[in-house]
Structures are given as C-alpha cells and as structure tokens.
Coordinates of N, CA, C and O in Angstrom, one line a residue:
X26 N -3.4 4.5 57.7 CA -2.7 4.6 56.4 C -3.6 4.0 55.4 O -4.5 3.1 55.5
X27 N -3.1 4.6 54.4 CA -4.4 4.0 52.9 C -3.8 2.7 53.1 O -2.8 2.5 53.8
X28 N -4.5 1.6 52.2 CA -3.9 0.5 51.8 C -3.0 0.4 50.7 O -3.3 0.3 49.5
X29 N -2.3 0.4 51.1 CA -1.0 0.8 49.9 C -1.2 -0.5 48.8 O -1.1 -0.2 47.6
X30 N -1.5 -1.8 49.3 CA -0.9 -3.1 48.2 C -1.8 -2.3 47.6 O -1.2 -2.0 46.6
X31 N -3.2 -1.5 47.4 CA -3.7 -1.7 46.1 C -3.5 -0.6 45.1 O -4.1 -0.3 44.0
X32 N -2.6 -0.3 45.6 CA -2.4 1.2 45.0 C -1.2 0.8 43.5 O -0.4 -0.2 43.6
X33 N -1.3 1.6 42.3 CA 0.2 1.6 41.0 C 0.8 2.0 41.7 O 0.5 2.5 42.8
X34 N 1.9 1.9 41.0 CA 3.2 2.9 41.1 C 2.9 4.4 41.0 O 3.1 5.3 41.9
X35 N 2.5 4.4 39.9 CA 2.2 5.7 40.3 C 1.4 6.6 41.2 O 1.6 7.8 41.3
X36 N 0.3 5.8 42.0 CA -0.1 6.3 43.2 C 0.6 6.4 44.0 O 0.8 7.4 44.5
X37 N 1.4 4.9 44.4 CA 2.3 5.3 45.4 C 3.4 6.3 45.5 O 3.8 6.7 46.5
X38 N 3.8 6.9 44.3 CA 4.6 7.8 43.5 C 4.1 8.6 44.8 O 4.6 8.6 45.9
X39 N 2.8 9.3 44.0 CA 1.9 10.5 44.4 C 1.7 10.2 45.5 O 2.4 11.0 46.2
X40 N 1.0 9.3 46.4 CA 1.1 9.3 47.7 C 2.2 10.1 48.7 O 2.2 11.2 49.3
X41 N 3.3 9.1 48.4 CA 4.7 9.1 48.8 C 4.9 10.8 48.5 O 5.5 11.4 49.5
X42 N 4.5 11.6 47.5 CA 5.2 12.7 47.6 C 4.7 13.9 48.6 O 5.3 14.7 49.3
X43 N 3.3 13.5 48.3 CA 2.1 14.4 49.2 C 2.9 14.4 50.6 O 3.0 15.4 51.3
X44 N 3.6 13.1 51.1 CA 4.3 13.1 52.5 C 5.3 13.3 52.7 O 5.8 13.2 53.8
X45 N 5.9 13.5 51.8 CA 7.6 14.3 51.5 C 8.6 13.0 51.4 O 9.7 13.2 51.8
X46 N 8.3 11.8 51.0 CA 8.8 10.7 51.3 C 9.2 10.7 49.9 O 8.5 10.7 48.9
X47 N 10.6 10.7 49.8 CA 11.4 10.4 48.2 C 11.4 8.8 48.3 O 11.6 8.3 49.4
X48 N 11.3 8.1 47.2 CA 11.2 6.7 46.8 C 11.9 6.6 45.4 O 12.0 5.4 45.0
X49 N 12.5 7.5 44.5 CA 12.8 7.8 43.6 C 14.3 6.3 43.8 O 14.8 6.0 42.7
X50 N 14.7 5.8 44.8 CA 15.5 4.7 44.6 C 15.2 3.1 44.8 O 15.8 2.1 44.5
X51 N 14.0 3.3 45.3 CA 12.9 2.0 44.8 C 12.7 1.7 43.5 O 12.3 2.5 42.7
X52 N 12.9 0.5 43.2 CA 12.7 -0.4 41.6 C 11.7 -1.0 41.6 O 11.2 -1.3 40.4
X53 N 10.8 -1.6 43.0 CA 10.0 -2.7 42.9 C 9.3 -1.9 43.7 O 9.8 -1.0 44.5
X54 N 7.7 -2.1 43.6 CA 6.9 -1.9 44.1 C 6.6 -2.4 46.1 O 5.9 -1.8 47.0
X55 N 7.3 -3.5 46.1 CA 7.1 -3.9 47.1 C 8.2 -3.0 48.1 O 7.7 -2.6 49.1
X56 N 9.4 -2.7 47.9 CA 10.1 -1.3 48.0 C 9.6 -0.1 48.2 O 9.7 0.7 49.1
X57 N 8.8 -0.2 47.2 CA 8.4 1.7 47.6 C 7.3 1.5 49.0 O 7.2 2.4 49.8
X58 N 6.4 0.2 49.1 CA 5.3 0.2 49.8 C 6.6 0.2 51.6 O 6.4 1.0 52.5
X59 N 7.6 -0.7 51.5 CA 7.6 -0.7 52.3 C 9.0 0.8 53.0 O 8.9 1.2 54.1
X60 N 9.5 1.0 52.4 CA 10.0 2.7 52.4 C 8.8 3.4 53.0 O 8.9 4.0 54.1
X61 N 7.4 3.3 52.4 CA 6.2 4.0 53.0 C 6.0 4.1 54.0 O 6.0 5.1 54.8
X62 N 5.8 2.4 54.3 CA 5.7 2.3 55.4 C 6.4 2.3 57.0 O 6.1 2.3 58.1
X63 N 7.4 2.2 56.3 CA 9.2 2.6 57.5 C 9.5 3.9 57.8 O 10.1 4.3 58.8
X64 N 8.7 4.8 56.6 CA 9.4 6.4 56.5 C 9.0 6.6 58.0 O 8.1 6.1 58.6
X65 N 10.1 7.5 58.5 CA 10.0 8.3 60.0 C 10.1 9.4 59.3 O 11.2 9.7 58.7
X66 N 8.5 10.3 59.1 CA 8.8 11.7 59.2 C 8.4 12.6 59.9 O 7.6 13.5 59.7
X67 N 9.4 12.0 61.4 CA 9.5 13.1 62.1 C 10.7 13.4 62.2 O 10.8 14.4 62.9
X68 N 11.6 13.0 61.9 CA 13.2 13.5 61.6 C 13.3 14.7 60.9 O 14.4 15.4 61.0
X69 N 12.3 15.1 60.1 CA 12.3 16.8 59.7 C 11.3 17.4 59.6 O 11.0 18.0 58.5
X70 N 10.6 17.5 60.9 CA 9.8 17.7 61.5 C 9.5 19.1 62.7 O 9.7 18.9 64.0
X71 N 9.3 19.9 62.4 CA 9.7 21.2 63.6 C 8.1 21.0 64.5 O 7.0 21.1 64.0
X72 N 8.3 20.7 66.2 CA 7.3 20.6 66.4 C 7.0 22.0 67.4 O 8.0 22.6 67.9
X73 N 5.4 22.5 67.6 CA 5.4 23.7 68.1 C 4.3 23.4 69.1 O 3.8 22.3 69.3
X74 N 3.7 24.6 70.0 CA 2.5 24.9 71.1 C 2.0 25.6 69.9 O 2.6 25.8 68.8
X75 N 1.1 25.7 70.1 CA 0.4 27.1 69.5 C -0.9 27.2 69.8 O -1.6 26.2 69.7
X76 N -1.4 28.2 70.3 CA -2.8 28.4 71.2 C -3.4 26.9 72.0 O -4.5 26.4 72.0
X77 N -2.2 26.6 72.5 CA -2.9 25.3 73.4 C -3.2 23.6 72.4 O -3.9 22.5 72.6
X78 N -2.3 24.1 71.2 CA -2.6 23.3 70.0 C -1.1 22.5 69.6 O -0.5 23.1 68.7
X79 N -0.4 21.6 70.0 CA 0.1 21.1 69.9 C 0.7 20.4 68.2 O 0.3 19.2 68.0
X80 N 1.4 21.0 67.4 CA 1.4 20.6 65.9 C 2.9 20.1 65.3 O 3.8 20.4 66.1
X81 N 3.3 19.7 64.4 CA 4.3 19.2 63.7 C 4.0 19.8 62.7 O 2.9 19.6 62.2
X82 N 5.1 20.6 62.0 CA 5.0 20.3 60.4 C 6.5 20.6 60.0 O 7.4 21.0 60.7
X83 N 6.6 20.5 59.2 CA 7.9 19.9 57.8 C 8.6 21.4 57.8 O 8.2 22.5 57.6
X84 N 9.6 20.8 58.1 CA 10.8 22.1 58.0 C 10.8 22.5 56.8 O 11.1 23.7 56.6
X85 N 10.6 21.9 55.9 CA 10.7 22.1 54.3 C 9.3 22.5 53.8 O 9.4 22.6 52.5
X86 N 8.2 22.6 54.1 CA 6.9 22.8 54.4 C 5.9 24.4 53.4 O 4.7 24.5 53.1
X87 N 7.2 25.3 53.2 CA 6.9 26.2 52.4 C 7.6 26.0 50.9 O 7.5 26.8 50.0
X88 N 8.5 24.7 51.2 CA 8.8 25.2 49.8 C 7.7 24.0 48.9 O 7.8 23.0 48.1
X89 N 6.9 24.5 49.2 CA 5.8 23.9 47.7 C 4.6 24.5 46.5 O 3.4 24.6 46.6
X90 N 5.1 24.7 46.0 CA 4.4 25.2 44.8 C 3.3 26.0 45.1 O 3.2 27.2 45.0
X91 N 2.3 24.9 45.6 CA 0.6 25.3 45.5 C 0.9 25.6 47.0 O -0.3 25.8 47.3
X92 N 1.6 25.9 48.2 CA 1.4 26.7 49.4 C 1.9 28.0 48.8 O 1.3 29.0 48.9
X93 N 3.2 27.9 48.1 CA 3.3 29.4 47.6 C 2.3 29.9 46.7 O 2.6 31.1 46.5
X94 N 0.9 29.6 45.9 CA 0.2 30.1 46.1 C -0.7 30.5 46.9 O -0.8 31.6 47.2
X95 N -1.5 29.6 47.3 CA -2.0 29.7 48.8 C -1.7 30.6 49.6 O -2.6 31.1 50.3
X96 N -0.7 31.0 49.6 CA 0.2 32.1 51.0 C 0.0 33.5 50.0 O -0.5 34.5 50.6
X97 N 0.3 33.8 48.7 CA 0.1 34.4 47.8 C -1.8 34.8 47.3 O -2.3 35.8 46.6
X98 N -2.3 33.8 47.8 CA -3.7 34.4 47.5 C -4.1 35.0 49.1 O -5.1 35.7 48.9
X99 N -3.9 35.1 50.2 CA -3.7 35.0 51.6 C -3.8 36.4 51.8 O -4.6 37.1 52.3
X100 N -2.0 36.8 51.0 CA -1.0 38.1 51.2 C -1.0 39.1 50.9 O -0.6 40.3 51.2
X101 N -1.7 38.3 49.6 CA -1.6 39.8 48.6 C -3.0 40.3 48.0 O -3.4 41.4 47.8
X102 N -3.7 38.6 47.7 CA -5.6 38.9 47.5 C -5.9 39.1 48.9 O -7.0 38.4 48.9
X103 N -5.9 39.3 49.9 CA -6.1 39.1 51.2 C -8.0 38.1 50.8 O -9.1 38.5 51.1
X104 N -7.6 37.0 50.3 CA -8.1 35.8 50.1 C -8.5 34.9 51.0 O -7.8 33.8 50.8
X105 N -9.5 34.8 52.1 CA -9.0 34.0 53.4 C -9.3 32.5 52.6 O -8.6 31.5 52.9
X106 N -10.4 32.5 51.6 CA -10.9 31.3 51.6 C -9.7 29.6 51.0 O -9.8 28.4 50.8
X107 N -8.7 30.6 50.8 CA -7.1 29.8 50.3 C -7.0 29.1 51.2 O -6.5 28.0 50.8
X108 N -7.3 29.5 53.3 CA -6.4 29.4 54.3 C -6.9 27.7 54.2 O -5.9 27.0 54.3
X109 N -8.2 26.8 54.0 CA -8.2 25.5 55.1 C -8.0 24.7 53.5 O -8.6 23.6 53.4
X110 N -7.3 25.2 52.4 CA -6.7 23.7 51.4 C -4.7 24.2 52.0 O -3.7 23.4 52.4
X111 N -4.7 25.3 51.9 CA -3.2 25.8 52.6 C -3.1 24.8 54.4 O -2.1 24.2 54.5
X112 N -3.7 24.8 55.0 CA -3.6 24.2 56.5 C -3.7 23.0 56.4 O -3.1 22.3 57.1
X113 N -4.5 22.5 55.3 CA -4.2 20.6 55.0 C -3.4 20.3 54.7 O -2.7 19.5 55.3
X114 N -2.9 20.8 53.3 CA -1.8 20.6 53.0 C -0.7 20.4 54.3 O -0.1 19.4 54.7
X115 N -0.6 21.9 55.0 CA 0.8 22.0 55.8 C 0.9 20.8 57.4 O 1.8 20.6 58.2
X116 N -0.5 20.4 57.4 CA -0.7 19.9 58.4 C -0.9 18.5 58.2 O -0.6 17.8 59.1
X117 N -1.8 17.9 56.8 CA -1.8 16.6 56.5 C -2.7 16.2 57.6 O -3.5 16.9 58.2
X118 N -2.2 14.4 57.6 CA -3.4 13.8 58.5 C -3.5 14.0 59.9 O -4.3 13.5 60.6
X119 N -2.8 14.7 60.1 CA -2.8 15.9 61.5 C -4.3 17.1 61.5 O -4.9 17.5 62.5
X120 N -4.5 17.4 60.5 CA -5.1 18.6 60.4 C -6.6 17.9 60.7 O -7.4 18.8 60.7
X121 N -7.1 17.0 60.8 CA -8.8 17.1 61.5 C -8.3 17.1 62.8 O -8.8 18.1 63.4
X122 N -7.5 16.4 63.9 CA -7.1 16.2 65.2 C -7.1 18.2 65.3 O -8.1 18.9 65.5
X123 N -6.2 18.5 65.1 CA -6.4 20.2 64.8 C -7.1 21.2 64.8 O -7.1 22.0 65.7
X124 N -7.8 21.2 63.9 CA -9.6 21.7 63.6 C -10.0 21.5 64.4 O -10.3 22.5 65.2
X125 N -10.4 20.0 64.8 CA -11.6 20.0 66.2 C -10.2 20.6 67.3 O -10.4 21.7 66.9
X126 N -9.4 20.7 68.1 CA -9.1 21.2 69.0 C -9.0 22.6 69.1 O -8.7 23.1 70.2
X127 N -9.4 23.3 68.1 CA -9.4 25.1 67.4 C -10.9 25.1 67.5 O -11.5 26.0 68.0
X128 N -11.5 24.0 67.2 CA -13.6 24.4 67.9 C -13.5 25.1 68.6 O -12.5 25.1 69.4
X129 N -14.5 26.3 68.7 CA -14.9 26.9 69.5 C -16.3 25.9 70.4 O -16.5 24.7 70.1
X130 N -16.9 26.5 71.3 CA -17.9 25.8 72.0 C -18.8 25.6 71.2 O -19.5 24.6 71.5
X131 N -19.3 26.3 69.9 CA -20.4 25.9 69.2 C -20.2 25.2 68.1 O -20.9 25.4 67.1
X132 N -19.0 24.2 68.1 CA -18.5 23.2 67.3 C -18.3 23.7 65.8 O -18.6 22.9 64.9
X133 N -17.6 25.2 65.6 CA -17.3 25.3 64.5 C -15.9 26.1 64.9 O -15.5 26.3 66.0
X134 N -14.9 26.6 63.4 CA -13.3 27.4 63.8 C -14.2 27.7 62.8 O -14.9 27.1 62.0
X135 N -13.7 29.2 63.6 CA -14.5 30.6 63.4 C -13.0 31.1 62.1 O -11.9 30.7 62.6
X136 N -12.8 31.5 60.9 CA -12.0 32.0 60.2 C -11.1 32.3 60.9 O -10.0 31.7 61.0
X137 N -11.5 33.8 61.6 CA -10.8 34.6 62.6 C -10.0 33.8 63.6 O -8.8 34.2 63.6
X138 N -10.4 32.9 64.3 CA -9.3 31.7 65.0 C -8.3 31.0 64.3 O -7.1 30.9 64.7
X139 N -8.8 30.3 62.9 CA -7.6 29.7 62.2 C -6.9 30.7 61.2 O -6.0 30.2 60.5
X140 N -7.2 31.7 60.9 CA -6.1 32.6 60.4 C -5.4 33.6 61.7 O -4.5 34.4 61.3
X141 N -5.8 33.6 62.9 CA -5.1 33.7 64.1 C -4.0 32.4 64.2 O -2.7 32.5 64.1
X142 N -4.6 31.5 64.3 CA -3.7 30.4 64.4 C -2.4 30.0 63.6 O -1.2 29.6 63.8
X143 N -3.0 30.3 62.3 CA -2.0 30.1 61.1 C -0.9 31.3 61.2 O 0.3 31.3 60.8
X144 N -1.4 32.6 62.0 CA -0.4 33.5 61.6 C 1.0 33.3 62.8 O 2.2 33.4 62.7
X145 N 0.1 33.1 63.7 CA 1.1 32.0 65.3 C 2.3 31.4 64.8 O 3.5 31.6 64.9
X146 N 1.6 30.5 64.1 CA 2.4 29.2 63.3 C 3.3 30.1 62.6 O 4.5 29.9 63.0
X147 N 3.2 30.9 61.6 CA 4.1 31.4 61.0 C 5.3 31.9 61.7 O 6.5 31.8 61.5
X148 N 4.6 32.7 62.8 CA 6.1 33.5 63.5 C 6.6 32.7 64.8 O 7.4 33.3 65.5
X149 N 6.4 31.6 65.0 CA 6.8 30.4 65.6 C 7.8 29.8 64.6 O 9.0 29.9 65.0
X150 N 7.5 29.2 63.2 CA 8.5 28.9 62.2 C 9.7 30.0 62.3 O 10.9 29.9 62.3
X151 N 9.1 30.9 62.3 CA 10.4 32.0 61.5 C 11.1 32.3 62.9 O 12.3 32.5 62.9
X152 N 10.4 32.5 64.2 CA 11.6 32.3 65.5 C 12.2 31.4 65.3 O 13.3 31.7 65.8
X153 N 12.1 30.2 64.8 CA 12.8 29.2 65.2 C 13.8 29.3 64.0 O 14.8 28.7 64.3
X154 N 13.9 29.6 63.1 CA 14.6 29.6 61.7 C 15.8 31.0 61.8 O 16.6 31.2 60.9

C-alpha cells in the first residue's frame, strides 16, 4: 500500500476512489487514512477462474466512465490498444500478478491471449449477473 500519512486530502480523496472506497463521511484526515486502511474490498467483489487465472473484480466495475470508454474504443473502433489501461483499471494491484500468469513461455501476453482472456471475463460476469 502507498504511504498514505504523506499523502493531502485530496490524494487520499483520489486514492480512495481509484479503489472504490467512499470516505465522503470522514472529517479528519486521520479517518480517511484509516477507513483506507480497514476497507475490505472484497465484500463486492465477484471472484472468477478464467484460463487457469484466478481474479477478483468489483461487481460495480463497468460502471465507470473511462471503462465505458475503453470498452467503446474496443467495440466499436475495434481498438485493441484501449485493452491493457481498460485491464488495470478493472484489475488494479492485481493486474501485474495476472499479466505474468497470462505469459506465454517467451515471457510476453501475446494481445490475442489477453483480449481472449478479457472476453472470458466478460461472459463469466454476465453468467453470473
């Protein structure tokens, strides 16, 4: 975890939101650090398999702005180069553990694997929904 004491308010704001963690009832700084630091989010959390890849992400996970672009440059520009700021986002500090387990043997994820992967993920969400 970053070091939060050195962070404003307003970083921790932004921090806090990037992880879906509302703090909007925190007054004091020392409050929001420690809300940060307490949040369990895996309470809305949908966890899945997917090609041997084991992942968590946020039930609420599509409703954000810049993935609905992302998914929109993806869909409709058939855009691949959208897919690995769209997969951090949805994956966070999860998403290098990820990547390297999607390596192929010559220590790279070939496009074609993580937009296989990402499409898994999708119809994994929407079975479950």
């Amino acid at each position: 975890m970053d070091n939060l004491k050195v962070m404003t308010n307003a970083q921790l704001e932004s921090y806090a939101h990037m992880r879906g963690i509302d703090i909007a009832d925190c007054s004091t700084k020392a409050e929001r650090i420690e809300k940060i630091e307490n949040h369990d989010g895996e309470a809305n959390k949908v966890a899945l398999q997917v090609m041997g890849v084991a992942v968590s992400i946020s039930e609420d996970a599509m409703d954000d702005f810049e993935v609905l672009g992302w998914l929109g440059d993806i869909t409709r520009k058939g855009d691949p180069t959208a897919l690995p700021d769209l997969m951090k986002r949805l994956f966070r500090d999860d998403w290098q553990r990820i990547f390297d387990e999607l390596k192929g043997d010559d220590y790279r994820l070939r496009t074609s694997k993580a937009a296989e992967f990402f499409a898994a993920i999708m119809e994994e969400l929407n079975a479950k929904n």
